[in-house]
CSV table of C-alpha atoms in Angstrom, one decimal:
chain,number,residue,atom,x,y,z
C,1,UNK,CA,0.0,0.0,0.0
C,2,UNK,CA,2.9,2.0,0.6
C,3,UNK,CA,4.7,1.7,-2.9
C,4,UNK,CA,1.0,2.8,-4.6
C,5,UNK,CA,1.2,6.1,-2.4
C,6,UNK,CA,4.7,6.8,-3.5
C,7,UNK,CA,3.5,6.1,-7.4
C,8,UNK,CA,0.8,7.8,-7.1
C,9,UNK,CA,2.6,11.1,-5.6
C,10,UNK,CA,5.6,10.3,-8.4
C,11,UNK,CA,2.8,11.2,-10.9
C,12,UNK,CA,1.4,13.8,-9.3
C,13,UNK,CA,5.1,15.4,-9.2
C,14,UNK,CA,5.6,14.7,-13.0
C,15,UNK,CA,2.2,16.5,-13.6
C,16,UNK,CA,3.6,20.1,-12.5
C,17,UNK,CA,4.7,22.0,-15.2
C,18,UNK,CA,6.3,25.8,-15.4
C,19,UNK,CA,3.9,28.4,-17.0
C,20,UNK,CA,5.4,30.4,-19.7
C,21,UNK,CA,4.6,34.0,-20.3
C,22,UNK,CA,2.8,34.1,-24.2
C,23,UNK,CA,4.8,37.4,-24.5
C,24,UNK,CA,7.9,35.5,-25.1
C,25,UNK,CA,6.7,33.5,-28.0
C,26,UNK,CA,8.1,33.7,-31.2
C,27,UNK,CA,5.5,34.1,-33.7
C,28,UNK,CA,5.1,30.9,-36.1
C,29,UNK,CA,5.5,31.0,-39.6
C,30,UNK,CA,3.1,28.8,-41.5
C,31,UNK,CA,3.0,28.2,-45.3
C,32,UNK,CA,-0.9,28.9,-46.5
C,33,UNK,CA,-0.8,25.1,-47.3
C,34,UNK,CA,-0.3,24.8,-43.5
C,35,UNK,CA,-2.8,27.8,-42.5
C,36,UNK,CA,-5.2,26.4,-44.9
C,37,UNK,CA,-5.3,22.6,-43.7
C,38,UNK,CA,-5.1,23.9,-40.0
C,39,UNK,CA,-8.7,25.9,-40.4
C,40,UNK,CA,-10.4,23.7,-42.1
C,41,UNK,CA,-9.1,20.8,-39.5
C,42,UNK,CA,-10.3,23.2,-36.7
C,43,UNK,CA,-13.3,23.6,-38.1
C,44,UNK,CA,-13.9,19.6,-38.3
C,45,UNK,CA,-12.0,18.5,-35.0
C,46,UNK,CA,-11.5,21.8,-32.7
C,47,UNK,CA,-8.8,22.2,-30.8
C,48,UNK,CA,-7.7,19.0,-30.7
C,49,UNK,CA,-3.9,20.3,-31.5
C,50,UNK,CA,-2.3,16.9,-31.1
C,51,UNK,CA,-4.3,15.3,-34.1
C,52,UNK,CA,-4.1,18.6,-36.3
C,53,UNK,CA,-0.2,18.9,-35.9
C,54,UNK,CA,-0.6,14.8,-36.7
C,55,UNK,CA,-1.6,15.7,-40.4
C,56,UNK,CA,1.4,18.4,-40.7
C,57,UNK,CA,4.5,17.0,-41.1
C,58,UNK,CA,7.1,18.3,-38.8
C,59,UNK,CA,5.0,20.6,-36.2
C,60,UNK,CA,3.9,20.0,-33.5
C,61,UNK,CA,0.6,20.4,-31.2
C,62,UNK,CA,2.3,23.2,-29.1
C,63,UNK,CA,3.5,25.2,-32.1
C,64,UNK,CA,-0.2,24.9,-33.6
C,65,UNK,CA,-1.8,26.3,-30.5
C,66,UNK,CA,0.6,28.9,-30.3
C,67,UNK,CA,-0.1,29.6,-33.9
C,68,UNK,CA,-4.0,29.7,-33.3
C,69,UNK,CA,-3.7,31.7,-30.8
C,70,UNK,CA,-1.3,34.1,-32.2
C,71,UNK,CA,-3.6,34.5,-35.4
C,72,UNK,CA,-7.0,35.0,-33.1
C,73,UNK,CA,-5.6,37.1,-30.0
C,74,UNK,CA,-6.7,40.8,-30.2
C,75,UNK,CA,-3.3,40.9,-27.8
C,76,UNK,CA,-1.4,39.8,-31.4
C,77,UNK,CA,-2.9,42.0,-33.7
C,78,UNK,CA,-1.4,44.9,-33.4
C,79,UNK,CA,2.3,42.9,-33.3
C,80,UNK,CA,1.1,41.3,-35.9
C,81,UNK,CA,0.7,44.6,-38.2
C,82,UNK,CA,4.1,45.6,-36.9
C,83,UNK,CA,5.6,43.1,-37.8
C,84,UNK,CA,4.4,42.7,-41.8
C,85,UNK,CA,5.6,46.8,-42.4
């Protein structure tokens, strides 16, 4: 009974993870082949990142969140404009 208590309490540790401010990010390019298939794949599966990021080679979930949430932030916007001039 004792070992299960120490498990259990080893994946509770594991769990814990550092928060990152989003104002550190890097912005994500995309090519529009990868913009494209990532809205239409949102609008079939929702943010289910992990099985979006499964159908585009080489990225993954966290960098299409980021990306997402880059592209629909009202916080991005204006960095955004900045950063196409």
């Amino acid at each position: 009974m004792d070992s299960r208590r120490r498990r259990r309490q080893a994946k509770v540790a594991r769990c814990e993870s550092e928060e990152v401010s989003s104002i550190e990010w890097e912005f994500i390019d995309m090519t529009e082949q990868e913009e494209d298939l990532i809205y239409r794949m949102y609008r079939l599966v929702g943010d289910r990142w992990s099985l979006i990021a499964g159908r585009i080679p080489g990225r993954k979930p966290e960098e299409i969140e980021r990306f997402w949430i880059m592209r629909h932030s009202e916080e991005y916007a204006e960095k955004r404009k900045l950063r196409r001039t």
